[in-house]
Coordinates of C-alpha atoms in Angstrom, one line a residue:
Chain A
X1 CA -145.7 -27.4 51.8
X2 CA -142.4 -26.2 50.3
X3 CA -141.9 -25.5 46.7
X4 CA -138.5 -25.9 45.0
X5 CA -138.0 -24.2 41.6
X6 CA -134.8 -25.0 39.8
X7 CA -133.6 -23.9 36.4
X8 CA -137.0 -23.2 35.0
X9 CA -136.9 -21.6 31.5
X10 CA -139.8 -20.5 29.4
X11 CA -139.7 -19.0 25.9
X12 CA -142.7 -17.4 24.1
X13 CA -141.6 -17.2 20.5
X14 CA -138.5 -15.0 20.6
X15 CA -139.3 -13.6 24.0
X16 CA -137.6 -15.3 27.0
X17 CA -140.1 -15.0 29.8
X18 CA -138.1 -17.0 32.3
X19 CA -134.4 -17.5 32.2
X20 CA -133.2 -20.5 34.4
X21 CA -135.0 -19.4 37.5
X22 CA -134.2 -20.9 40.9
X23 CA -136.4 -20.3 43.9
X24 CA -137.3 -21.9 47.1
X25 CA -140.7 -21.2 48.8
X26 CA -140.6 -22.2 52.4
X27 CA -143.4 -24.1 54.0
X28 CA -146.0 -21.8 55.5
X29 CA -144.6 -18.5 54.3
X30 CA -146.3 -15.7 52.3
X31 CA -144.0 -14.9 49.4
X32 CA -144.4 -12.0 47.0
X33 CA -143.2 -12.2 43.4
X34 CA -142.6 -8.5 42.6
X35 CA -141.6 -7.1 39.3
X36 CA -142.7 -4.8 36.4
X37 CA -144.9 -6.3 33.7
X38 CA -143.0 -8.6 31.4
X39 CA -140.6 -9.7 34.2
X40 CA -141.9 -13.2 34.2
X41 CA -143.6 -13.3 37.6
X42 CA -147.0 -14.4 36.4
X43 CA -145.5 -17.0 34.1
X44 CA -143.6 -18.4 37.0
X45 CA -146.8 -18.6 39.1
X46 CA -148.8 -20.2 36.2
X47 CA -146.0 -22.8 35.8
X48 CA -146.3 -23.6 39.5
X49 CA -150.1 -24.1 39.0
X50 CA -149.7 -26.2 35.9
X51 CA -151.5 -23.7 33.7
X52 CA -148.3 -23.1 31.7
X53 CA -145.6 -25.5 30.6
X54 CA -142.0 -24.9 31.3
X55 CA -139.5 -25.5 28.5
X56 CA -136.9 -26.9 30.9
X57 CA -136.1 -27.1 34.6
X58 CA -137.7 -28.8 37.5
X59 CA -140.5 -28.0 40.1
X60 CA -140.7 -29.9 43.3
X61 CA -143.9 -29.7 45.4
X62 CA -143.1 -31.1 48.8
X63 CA -140.1 -32.9 47.4
X64 CA -142.1 -34.5 44.5
X65 CA -141.5 -33.6 40.9
X66 CA -144.6 -31.8 39.7
X67 CA -144.0 -30.5 36.2
X68 CA -145.5 -33.6 34.6
X69 CA -148.6 -33.4 36.9
X70 CA -151.9 -31.9 35.7
X71 CA -153.3 -28.9 37.6
X72 CA -155.9 -31.2 39.3
X73 CA -153.2 -33.5 40.5
X74 CA -151.1 -30.7 42.1
X75 CA -153.9 -29.6 44.4
X76 CA -153.1 -25.9 44.4
X77 CA -155.5 -23.1 45.0
X78 CA -155.3 -20.4 42.4
X79 CA -156.8 -16.9 42.6
X80 CA -157.0 -14.9 39.3
X81 CA -156.6 -11.2 38.9
X82 CA -160.1 -10.9 37.3
X83 CA -161.6 -13.4 39.8
X84 CA -162.7 -15.9 37.0
X85 CA -165.8 -16.8 39.0
X86 CA -168.3 -19.1 37.2
X87 CA -170.8 -16.5 36.1
X88 CA -173.7 -18.9 35.7
X89 CA -173.3 -20.2 39.2
X90 CA -174.3 -18.7 42.5
X91 CA -171.7 -17.9 45.1
X92 CA -172.5 -21.1 46.9
X93 CA -172.2 -23.2 43.7
X94 CA -168.9 -21.5 42.9
X95 CA -167.3 -22.4 46.2
X96 CA -168.8 -26.0 46.1
X97 CA -167.5 -26.6 42.6
X98 CA -164.1 -28.0 43.5
X99 CA -165.7 -30.6 45.9
X100 CA -168.5 -31.5 43.5
X101 CA -166.2 -32.4 40.6
X102 CA -164.2 -34.9 42.7
X103 CA -164.4 -38.6 41.6
X104 CA -167.3 -40.4 43.2
X105 CA -165.2 -42.2 45.8
X106 CA -163.6 -39.0 47.2
X107 CA -166.6 -36.7 46.9
X108 CA -168.0 -35.5 50.2
X109 CA -171.7 -36.0 50.8
X110 CA -173.9 -33.0 49.9
X111 CA -174.6 -32.1 53.5
X112 CA -170.9 -32.2 54.1
X113 CA -170.3 -30.0 51.1
X114 CA -172.9 -27.6 52.3
X115 CA -171.4 -27.4 55.8
X116 CA -167.9 -26.8 54.3
X117 CA -169.1 -24.1 51.9
X118 CA -170.9 -22.2 54.6
X119 CA -167.9 -22.4 56.8
X120 CA -165.7 -20.9 54.1
X121 CA -168.2 -18.2 53.3
X122 CA -168.3 -17.4 57.0
X123 CA -164.5 -17.1 56.8
X124 CA -164.6 -14.6 54.0
X125 CA -167.5 -12.9 55.6
X126 CA -169.9 -13.5 52.7
X127 CA -172.4 -16.1 54.2
X128 CA -175.3 -13.8 53.4
X129 CA -174.4 -13.7 49.8
X130 CA -174.5 -17.5 49.1
X131 CA -177.4 -17.2 46.7
X132 CA -176.1 -14.2 44.8
X133 CA -174.6 -14.4 41.3
X134 CA -171.1 -13.0 40.8
X135 CA -172.4 -10.2 38.7
X136 CA -174.3 -8.9 41.7
X137 CA -171.2 -8.6 43.9
X138 CA -168.6 -5.8 44.2
X139 CA -165.0 -6.4 43.1
X140 CA -163.8 -7.0 46.6
X141 CA -166.6 -9.4 47.4
X142 CA -165.9 -11.3 44.2
X143 CA -162.3 -11.7 45.0
X144 CA -163.2 -13.0 48.5
X145 CA -165.5 -15.6 46.8
X146 CA -162.6 -16.6 44.6
X147 CA -160.4 -17.1 47.6
X148 CA -163.1 -19.2 49.4
X149 CA -163.4 -21.2 46.2
X150 CA -159.7 -21.8 46.0
X151 CA -159.5 -22.8 49.7
X152 CA -162.5 -25.2 49.3
X153 CA -160.3 -27.9 47.8
X154 CA -158.0 -27.8 50.8
X155 CA -155.0 -26.9 48.7
X156 CA -151.4 -27.4 49.8
X157 CA -150.4 -24.1 48.2
X158 CA -152.2 -20.9 47.5
X159 CA -151.2 -19.0 44.4
X160 CA -152.5 -15.6 43.8
X161 CA -152.1 -13.7 40.5
X162 CA -152.3 -9.9 41.2
X163 CA -155.2 -10.6 43.5
X164 CA -155.8 -6.9 44.2
X165 CA -154.9 -5.6 40.8
X166 CA -158.5 -5.0 39.6
X167 CA -159.7 -3.3 42.8
X168 CA -159.8 0.4 43.7
X169 CA -157.2 1.8 46.2
X170 CA -159.3 1.7 49.4
X171 CA -160.7 -1.8 48.9
X172 CA -157.2 -3.0 47.9
X173 CA -155.8 -1.8 51.2
X174 CA -158.5 -3.4 53.3
X175 CA -158.3 -6.7 51.4
X176 CA -154.6 -6.7 51.8
X177 CA -154.7 -6.4 55.6
X178 CA -157.5 -9.0 55.6
X179 CA -155.4 -11.5 53.6
X180 CA -152.4 -11.0 55.9
X181 CA -154.6 -11.8 58.9
X182 CA -156.1 -14.8 57.1
X183 CA -152.6 -16.1 56.4
X184 CA -151.7 -15.7 60.0
X185 CA -154.7 -17.8 60.9
X186 CA -154.4 -20.6 58.5
X187 CA -150.7 -20.6 57.6
X188 CA -150.9 -22.0 54.1
X189 CA -147.9 -21.7 51.9
X190 CA -148.8 -18.8 49.6
X191 CA -147.2 -17.1 46.7
X192 CA -148.7 -13.9 45.3
X193 CA -147.7 -11.9 42.2
X194 CA -147.8 -8.1 42.3
X195 CA -146.2 -5.1 40.5
X196 CA -147.0 -2.9 43.5
X197 CA -143.9 -2.6 45.7
X198 CA -145.9 -1.2 48.6
X199 CA -148.2 -4.2 48.5
X200 CA -145.2 -6.7 48.4
X201 CA -143.4 -4.9 51.2
X202 CA -146.4 -4.7 53.5
X203 CA -147.9 -8.1 53.0
X204 CA -145.1 -10.6 52.4
X205 CA -142.7 -12.5 54.7
X206 CA -140.2 -12.6 51.9
X207 CA -140.1 -10.6 48.6
X208 CA -138.7 -11.9 45.3
X209 CA -137.8 -9.1 42.9
X210 CA -137.9 -10.1 39.3
X211 CA -136.8 -8.4 36.1
X212 CA -136.6 -9.7 32.5
X213 CA -137.2 -13.3 33.4
X214 CA -134.6 -13.4 36.2
X215 CA -134.6 -13.1 39.9
X216 CA -132.8 -10.0 41.1
X217 CA -133.0 -10.5 44.8
X218 CA -134.8 -12.6 47.4
X219 CA -135.1 -11.3 51.0
X220 CA -137.3 -10.0 53.7
X221 CA -139.1 -6.7 52.9
X222 CA -136.6 -4.8 55.1
X223 CA -133.6 -6.5 53.4
X224 CA -134.6 -5.7 49.9
X225 CA -135.5 -2.2 50.7
X226 CA -132.5 -1.4 52.9
X227 CA -129.9 -3.4 51.1
X228 CA -130.9 -3.7 47.4
X229 CA -128.7 -6.2 45.6
X230 CA -128.7 -4.3 42.3
X231 CA -129.5 -0.9 40.7
X232 CA -132.7 -2.4 39.3
X233 CA -134.0 -3.3 42.8
X234 CA -133.1 0.1 44.2
X235 CA -134.9 1.9 41.4
X236 CA -137.9 -0.4 41.5
X237 CA -138.5 -0.2 45.2
X238 CA -139.7 3.4 45.6
X239 CA -138.8 6.9 44.5
X240 CA -135.2 7.6 43.8
X241 CA -132.7 10.2 42.7
X242 CA -130.3 8.9 40.2
X243 CA -127.2 10.5 38.9
X244 CA -124.1 9.6 36.9
X245 CA -120.8 10.0 38.7
X246 CA -117.2 8.9 38.8
X247 CA -115.7 7.1 41.8
X248 CA -112.2 7.8 42.9
X249 CA -110.6 7.3 46.4
X250 CA -113.9 6.2 47.9
X251 CA -115.8 9.3 46.9
X252 CA -118.4 9.5 44.0
X253 CA -118.4 12.9 42.3
X254 CA -120.9 14.2 39.7
X255 CA -119.5 15.6 36.5
X256 CA -120.3 19.2 37.4
X257 CA -118.8 18.8 40.8
X258 CA -121.9 19.9 42.6
X259 CA -122.3 16.7 44.7
X260 CA -119.8 14.3 46.3
X261 CA -121.0 11.1 48.0
X262 CA -119.1 8.6 50.1
X263 CA -119.0 5.3 48.1
X264 CA -118.0 1.9 49.4
X265 CA -114.6 0.5 48.4
X266 CA -115.7 -2.1 45.8
X267 CA -116.8 0.4 43.1
X268 CA -114.3 2.3 41.0
X269 CA -114.6 4.4 37.9
X270 CA -117.9 5.4 36.1
X271 CA -120.8 4.6 38.4
X272 CA -124.5 5.5 39.1
X273 CA -125.4 6.9 42.5
X274 CA -128.9 6.5 44.0
X275 CA -130.4 8.5 46.8
X276 CA -133.9 8.1 48.2
X277 CA -135.8 11.4 48.4
X278 CA -136.2 11.1 52.2
X279 CA -132.4 10.6 52.6
X280 CA -131.7 14.0 51.1
X281 CA -131.3 16.7 53.7
X282 CA -131.8 20.4 53.0
X283 CA -130.8 23.5 54.9
X284 CA -131.5 27.1 53.9
X285 CA -128.4 29.0 53.1
X286 CA -128.2 32.3 51.1
X287 CA -125.1 31.3 49.3
X288 CA -125.9 27.6 48.9
X289 CA -125.5 25.8 45.6
X290 CA -129.1 24.5 45.4
X291 CA -132.2 26.4 44.5
X292 CA -135.8 25.3 45.4
X293 CA -137.6 25.0 42.1
X294 CA -140.8 23.4 43.2
X295 CA -142.8 22.5 46.3
X296 CA -145.7 20.0 46.2
X297 CA -147.6 19.2 49.3
X298 CA -149.5 15.9 49.4
X299 CA -151.4 15.3 52.6
X300 CA -148.9 15.3 55.5
X301 CA -145.9 15.0 53.2
X302 CA -144.0 17.5 51.1
X303 CA -142.0 16.9 48.0
X304 CA -139.4 19.5 47.2
X305 CA -137.7 19.9 43.8
X306 CA -134.2 21.2 43.9
X307 CA -132.0 22.5 41.1
X308 CA -128.4 21.8 42.2
X309 CA -126.3 23.6 39.6
X310 CA -128.3 22.1 36.8
X311 CA -128.8 18.7 38.5
X312 CA -132.5 18.1 39.3
X313 CA -133.1 16.5 42.7
X314 CA -136.1 15.5 44.7
X315 CA -136.3 15.6 48.4
X316 CA -139.1 14.4 50.7
X317 CA -140.0 15.3 54.3
X318 CA -143.0 15.9 56.4
X319 CA -144.8 19.1 56.1
X320 CA -144.0 20.3 59.6
X321 CA -140.3 19.9 59.0
X322 CA -140.6 21.9 55.8
X323 CA -142.3 24.8 57.6
X324 CA -139.6 24.6 60.4
X325 CA -136.9 25.0 57.8
X326 CA -138.8 27.9 56.3
X327 CA -137.8 27.0 52.7
X328 CA -139.8 28.7 50.0
X329 CA -139.9 28.6 46.2
X330 CA -136.7 30.2 44.7
X331 CA -134.7 30.0 48.0
X332 CA -131.1 29.0 48.0
X333 CA -130.0 26.0 50.1
X334 CA -127.3 23.4 50.8
X335 CA -127.9 19.7 50.1
X336 CA -126.5 16.9 52.3
X337 CA -126.9 13.3 51.7
X338 CA -127.6 11.0 54.7
X339 CA -127.5 7.8 52.8
X340 CA -126.7 6.7 49.3
X341 CA -126.0 3.7 47.2
X342 CA -123.4 3.6 44.4
X343 CA -123.5 0.9 41.7
X344 CA -120.9 0.5 38.9
X345 CA -122.0 1.7 35.5
X346 CA -123.5 -1.3 33.7
Chain B
X1 CA -164.0 18.1 22.7
X2 CA -165.9 14.8 22.4
X3 CA -167.7 15.5 25.6
X4 CA -168.7 18.9 24.3
X5 CA -170.1 17.4 21.2
X6 CA -172.1 14.9 23.1
X7 CA -173.6 17.6 25.3
X8 CA -174.5 19.6 22.1
X9 CA -176.1 16.6 20.5
X10 CA -178.3 15.1 23.2
X11 CA -180.9 17.8 23.4
X12 CA -180.9 18.1 19.7
X13 CA -181.7 14.5 19.3
X14 CA -184.3 14.6 22.1
X15 CA -186.1 17.5 20.5
X16 CA -186.4 16.3 17.0
X17 CA -189.5 14.1 17.4
X18 CA -190.2 14.6 13.7
X19 CA -187.0 13.0 12.7
X20 CA -187.6 10.2 15.1
X21 CA -191.1 9.6 13.9
X22 CA -190.0 9.7 10.3
X23 CA -187.3 7.2 10.8
X24 CA -189.6 4.8 12.6
X25 CA -192.3 5.2 10.0
X26 CA -189.7 4.5 7.2
X27 CA -188.5 1.4 9.0
X28 CA -192.0 0.1 9.6
X29 CA -193.1 0.8 6.0
X30 CA -190.0 -1.1 4.7
X31 CA -190.7 -4.0 7.0
X32 CA -194.3 -4.1 6.0
X33 CA -193.6 -3.9 2.3
X34 CA -190.7 -6.4 2.1
X35 CA -191.4 -8.8 5.0
X36 CA -195.0 -8.8 6.3
X37 CA -196.8 -8.4 2.9
X38 CA -195.0 -11.3 1.2
X39 CA -195.6 -13.5 4.3
X40 CA -199.3 -12.6 4.3
X41 CA -199.4 -13.2 0.5
X42 CA -198.1 -16.8 1.0
X43 CA -200.9 -17.7 3.4
X44 CA -203.6 -15.9 1.3
X45 CA -202.5 -17.7 -1.8
X46 CA -202.3 -21.0 0.0
X47 CA -205.9 -20.7 1.3
X48 CA -207.4 -19.2 -1.9
X49 CA -209.4 -22.4 -2.6
X50 CA -210.3 -23.0 1.0
X51 CA -208.8 -25.2 3.7
X52 CA -209.8 -28.5 2.1
X53 CA -207.6 -27.7 -1.0
X54 CA -204.9 -26.6 1.4
X55 CA -204.8 -29.8 3.3
X56 CA -205.2 -31.9 0.2
X57 CA -202.1 -30.2 -1.2
X58 CA -200.1 -31.0 1.9
X59 CA -201.3 -34.6 2.2
X60 CA -200.5 -35.4 -1.4
X61 CA -197.8 -38.2 -1.3
X62 CA -195.1 -36.2 -3.1
X63 CA -195.6 -33.3 -0.7
X64 CA -195.4 -35.6 2.3
X65 CA -192.3 -37.2 0.9
X66 CA -190.7 -33.7 0.5
X67 CA -191.6 -32.7 4.0
X68 CA -190.1 -36.0 5.4
X69 CA -187.0 -35.6 3.3
X70 CA -186.5 -32.1 4.5
X71 CA -186.8 -33.2 8.1
X72 CA -184.4 -36.1 7.6
X73 CA -181.8 -33.8 6.0
X74 CA -182.1 -31.2 8.7
X75 CA -182.0 -33.9 11.4
X76 CA -178.6 -35.1 10.1
X77 CA -177.1 -31.8 9.1
X78 CA -178.0 -29.7 12.1
X79 CA -176.5 -32.0 14.8
X80 CA -173.4 -32.4 12.6
X81 CA -172.9 -28.7 12.4
X82 CA -173.7 -28.3 16.1
X83 CA -170.8 -30.6 16.8
X84 CA -168.4 -29.1 14.2
X85 CA -169.4 -25.6 15.1
X86 CA -168.7 -26.1 18.8
X87 CA -165.4 -27.9 18.1
X88 CA -164.3 -25.2 15.7
X89 CA -165.1 -22.3 17.9
X90 CA -163.6 -24.0 20.9
X91 CA -160.3 -24.4 19.2
X92 CA -160.3 -21.0 17.6
X93 CA -161.4 -19.1 20.8
X94 CA -159.4 -21.0 23.4
X95 CA -156.2 -21.9 21.7
X96 CA -153.5 -20.1 19.8
X97 CA -152.0 -21.8 16.8
X98 CA -150.6 -21.2 13.4
X99 CA -153.1 -20.8 10.6
X100 CA -156.0 -19.7 12.8
X101 CA -156.9 -16.8 10.5
X102 CA -157.0 -19.3 7.6
X103 CA -159.4 -21.5 9.6
X104 CA -161.7 -18.5 10.3
X105 CA -161.7 -17.6 6.7
X106 CA -162.5 -21.2 5.7
X107 CA -165.5 -21.2 8.1
X108 CA -166.8 -18.2 6.4
X109 CA -166.4 -19.7 2.9
X110 CA -169.9 -21.1 2.6
X111 CA -171.2 -17.5 3.2
X112 CA -169.1 -16.1 0.4
X113 CA -169.5 -18.9 -2.2
X114 CA -172.7 -19.1 -4.2
X115 CA -174.7 -22.1 -3.0
X116 CA -175.0 -23.3 -6.6
X117 CA -171.3 -23.5 -6.9
X118 CA -170.9 -25.5 -3.7
X119 CA -173.6 -27.9 -5.1
X120 CA -171.7 -28.2 -8.4
X121 CA -168.4 -29.0 -6.6
X122 CA -170.1 -32.0 -5.0
X123 CA -171.4 -33.1 -8.4
X124 CA -167.8 -32.8 -9.8
X125 CA -166.4 -34.8 -6.9
X126 CA -169.0 -37.5 -6.3
X127 CA -171.1 -37.4 -9.6
X128 CA -171.1 -40.3 -12.1
X129 CA -168.5 -38.5 -14.2
X130 CA -166.8 -36.8 -11.3
X131 CA -163.4 -37.5 -9.7
X132 CA -164.6 -40.2 -7.4
X133 CA -167.6 -41.3 -9.5
X134 CA -166.3 -44.5 -10.9
X135 CA -165.0 -45.7 -7.6
X136 CA -168.2 -44.9 -5.8
X137 CA -170.2 -46.6 -8.5
X138 CA -168.1 -49.8 -8.3
X139 CA -168.8 -49.8 -4.5
X140 CA -172.5 -49.4 -5.2
X141 CA -172.6 -46.0 -3.3
X142 CA -174.7 -43.2 -4.6
X143 CA -174.2 -39.8 -3.3
X144 CA -175.4 -37.4 -5.9
X145 CA -179.1 -37.4 -6.7
X146 CA -179.6 -39.2 -3.4
X147 CA -180.0 -38.3 0.3
X148 CA -176.2 -38.3 1.1
X149 CA -175.7 -35.6 -1.5
X150 CA -178.5 -33.5 -0.1
X151 CA -177.0 -33.8 3.4
X152 CA -173.5 -32.9 2.2
X153 CA -174.7 -29.8 0.4
X154 CA -176.8 -28.8 3.4
X155 CA -174.0 -29.3 5.9
X156 CA -171.7 -27.2 3.7
X157 CA -174.1 -24.3 3.3
X158 CA -175.1 -24.2 7.0
X159 CA -171.7 -24.8 8.5
X160 CA -170.9 -21.2 9.5
X161 CA -174.1 -20.5 11.6
X162 CA -173.2 -22.1 14.8
X163 CA -169.4 -21.3 14.7
X164 CA -170.1 -17.7 13.7
X165 CA -172.4 -17.3 16.7
X166 CA -170.0 -18.9 19.2
X167 CA -166.6 -17.6 18.2
X168 CA -167.0 -14.0 19.3
X169 CA -168.9 -15.1 22.4
X170 CA -166.2 -17.5 23.5
X171 CA -163.4 -15.1 22.6
X172 CA -165.0 -12.4 24.8
X173 CA -165.4 -14.8 27.7
X174 CA -161.7 -15.9 27.5
X175 CA -160.1 -18.9 29.2
X176 CA -160.0 -18.0 32.8
X177 CA -163.1 -19.8 34.0
X178 CA -161.9 -23.0 32.3
X179 CA -158.5 -22.6 33.9
X180 CA -160.2 -22.0 37.3
X181 CA -162.2 -25.2 36.8
X182 CA -159.0 -27.2 35.9
X183 CA -157.1 -26.0 38.9
X184 CA -160.1 -26.8 41.1
X185 CA -159.8 -30.4 40.0
X186 CA -162.3 -30.7 37.1
X187 CA -161.5 -33.0 34.2
X188 CA -161.6 -31.8 30.6
X189 CA -165.2 -33.1 30.2
X190 CA -166.4 -31.8 33.5
X191 CA -165.0 -28.4 32.5
X192 CA -166.8 -28.5 29.2
X193 CA -170.1 -29.6 30.5
X194 CA -170.2 -27.6 33.7
X195 CA -168.4 -24.4 32.7
X196 CA -168.0 -23.9 29.0
X197 CA -171.4 -25.2 27.8
X198 CA -173.5 -23.3 30.3
X199 CA -171.7 -20.1 29.4
X200 CA -172.4 -20.5 25.7
X201 CA -175.8 -22.2 25.7
X202 CA -177.9 -19.2 24.6
X203 CA -175.5 -18.4 21.7
X204 CA -175.5 -22.0 20.8
X205 CA -179.2 -22.3 20.8
X206 CA -179.5 -19.2 18.6
X207 CA -176.9 -20.6 16.2
X208 CA -178.8 -23.9 16.0
X209 CA -182.1 -22.2 15.4
X210 CA -180.6 -20.2 12.5
X211 CA -178.8 -23.3 11.2
X212 CA -182.0 -25.3 11.3
X213 CA -184.0 -22.6 9.5
X214 CA -181.4 -22.4 6.7
X215 CA -181.0 -26.2 6.5
X216 CA -184.7 -26.6 5.9
X217 CA -185.0 -23.6 3.5
X218 CA -181.8 -24.2 1.5
X219 CA -182.5 -24.2 -2.3
X220 CA -179.5 -23.5 -4.5
X221 CA -176.9 -26.1 -3.4
X222 CA -179.6 -28.7 -2.8
X223 CA -181.2 -28.1 -6.2
X224 CA -177.9 -29.0 -8.0
X225 CA -177.3 -32.3 -6.2
X226 CA -180.9 -33.4 -5.9
X227 CA -181.8 -34.5 -9.5
X228 CA -185.4 -33.4 -8.7
X229 CA -186.9 -36.9 -8.5
X230 CA -190.4 -36.5 -7.3
X231 CA -191.2 -38.2 -4.1
X232 CA -187.6 -39.2 -3.7
X233 CA -185.0 -36.4 -3.8
X234 CA -187.2 -33.4 -3.6
X235 CA -187.0 -31.3 -0.5
X236 CA -189.7 -28.8 0.4
X237 CA -188.1 -25.8 -1.4
X238 CA -187.5 -27.8 -4.5
X239 CA -191.1 -29.2 -4.4
X240 CA -192.4 -25.7 -4.1
X241 CA -190.5 -24.7 -7.3
X242 CA -191.8 -27.7 -9.3
X243 CA -195.4 -27.0 -8.3
X244 CA -195.0 -23.4 -9.1
X245 CA -193.6 -24.1 -12.5
X246 CA -196.6 -26.4 -13.1
X247 CA -198.9 -23.4 -12.3
X248 CA -200.2 -25.4 -9.4
X249 CA -200.2 -22.2 -7.3
X250 CA -202.4 -23.4 -4.4
X251 CA -200.3 -26.4 -3.8
X252 CA -197.0 -24.4 -4.2
X253 CA -198.1 -21.8 -1.7
X254 CA -199.5 -24.5 0.7
X255 CA -196.1 -26.1 0.9
X256 CA -194.4 -22.7 1.0
X257 CA -196.6 -21.8 4.0
X258 CA -195.2 -24.7 6.0
X259 CA -191.7 -23.3 5.4
X260 CA -192.9 -19.9 6.4
X261 CA -194.4 -21.3 9.5
X262 CA -191.1 -22.8 10.4
X263 CA -189.5 -19.4 10.1
X264 CA -192.2 -17.9 12.4
X265 CA -191.8 -20.6 14.9
X266 CA -188.1 -20.1 15.0
X267 CA -188.6 -16.4 15.6
X268 CA -191.2 -17.0 18.3
X269 CA -189.0 -19.6 20.1
X270 CA -186.1 -17.2 20.1
X271 CA -188.2 -14.3 21.4
X272 CA -189.8 -16.4 24.1
X273 CA -186.4 -17.6 25.2
X274 CA -185.0 -14.1 25.3
X275 CA -188.0 -12.9 27.3
X276 CA -188.1 -15.8 29.7
X277 CA -184.4 -16.0 30.4
X278 CA -183.5 -12.4 29.6
X279 CA -182.1 -11.7 33.0
X280 CA -179.9 -14.8 33.0
X281 CA -178.8 -14.0 29.5
X282 CA -177.7 -10.5 30.6
X283 CA -175.9 -12.0 33.6
X284 CA -173.9 -14.4 31.6
X285 CA -172.9 -11.7 29.2
X286 CA -172.2 -9.1 31.8

């Protein structure tokens, strides 16, 4: 089912959480709402679910206006960051809840409910835990129960609010892959909120980058990473070197003249240049303008800090390449930039 | 620095058995002196002239009337406060609104105001010479020196017990489970009965037990509005006082012993529940 958000605005006191947001979620896709905290991504998700009210705008679920509908009428599945499992119910009862509260006419028989719950628990690989209470499960298991519970009402849309936010790094990665696979199997239109760019880029079909209640960019993970629409998106998606410069004749120069970067034709005057650490090349050179001021090795990668005539830079390369270059702390080097983006000074 | 301190302290605490023993002994002595001894004294005094005199004192018509009246007042006041308490804590814990702090302070008011004053306020409002006195008289409604006044005073004094017990519990549990229930298709009532109530039932039960104990034992506020009409508007605590002032010690302590029993039963019920459902209690509070 497709979701069409248009002109949704939400104000909390003097804070504008959402500022006339337009967004289309395509049927069957897995969409990520990515942004820092306070960017409005969770508010937008909660408005889609009916847990928060929009001040103005419209929300179409499958072409039907949904803002006036209650959460139960919207038939959405919602997964909370802190699971929100019913603590006094067993895993089985949690998953069965959505079916048991249906009006008498639409309620499945208890044997049908049982069959369906066990099927879902099978799907989330927790069939053995049907009689446990949530407090007896690990974080990853709880979140899988929450997912089974959300799917039990056969929702048309699945909304997930930072679903991996409360889990530790390893479980988070596993669950992420598992969710991707699950989505490929059942193809339910899904929207998930995250502040972790790696998670959004790995998991989603399309990524929506949000900042201060507005959408900065919508696109495939490769699009937003390779062609960021704004300085904010560039800075938010990964590590970055940022420096002030002035553009003239298609070349951006830093104030001390240590660095010049080719800039595309649209930008003129004061600007900000961005270079990703892995787009920064180094070569040892005795008279070079740069000096290696720090080397940090993290697993297979190396992070090298460069002092380029007073301008601090960070480069990234794999460890083997670093040892092939033979750069050591205090060595002089030259710096060349493979790829950069220049945005006009705001 | 904190960690260092803790390391330094733990063995010191573990070693000082003397201190531990002394503290336990002090606490026990205090409990014995101020709680157990008076309780024992009540029963000893009540049974001083034997069980026949004890039963006679309890079966005497005025005593029976007092016990009945106390039960009636509690039977009205406790369910009312159960309802008010759940409603008040629900709206305080689950919603944000202007004046929430004022409401919380108001709920605490009966704790901070002397019960005698709260009784007097009802007299000033509903008494014969009070604000609404003439109107009530013309309608033939009597509140002060009658059962309605006793109920009003008791409701006021025992109002905070349920709410005070529930507000922190509900605030700690937050809204997420209710939101989950709504999204899963539950109606407001279903959410309340199937999700909210099971999560607060132990706190609620405890609040009701305390509320009941106080409702039956309340003296000050009730004393002001009662009028002390024997066999009609005397509750048990008031009856005890009258008997005591008449130097009828055996009867006074006999009735008092019933009140004391009530306190003991409350305590036992609470302990049994905690022992029987301790694991579940811990699970819901996790």
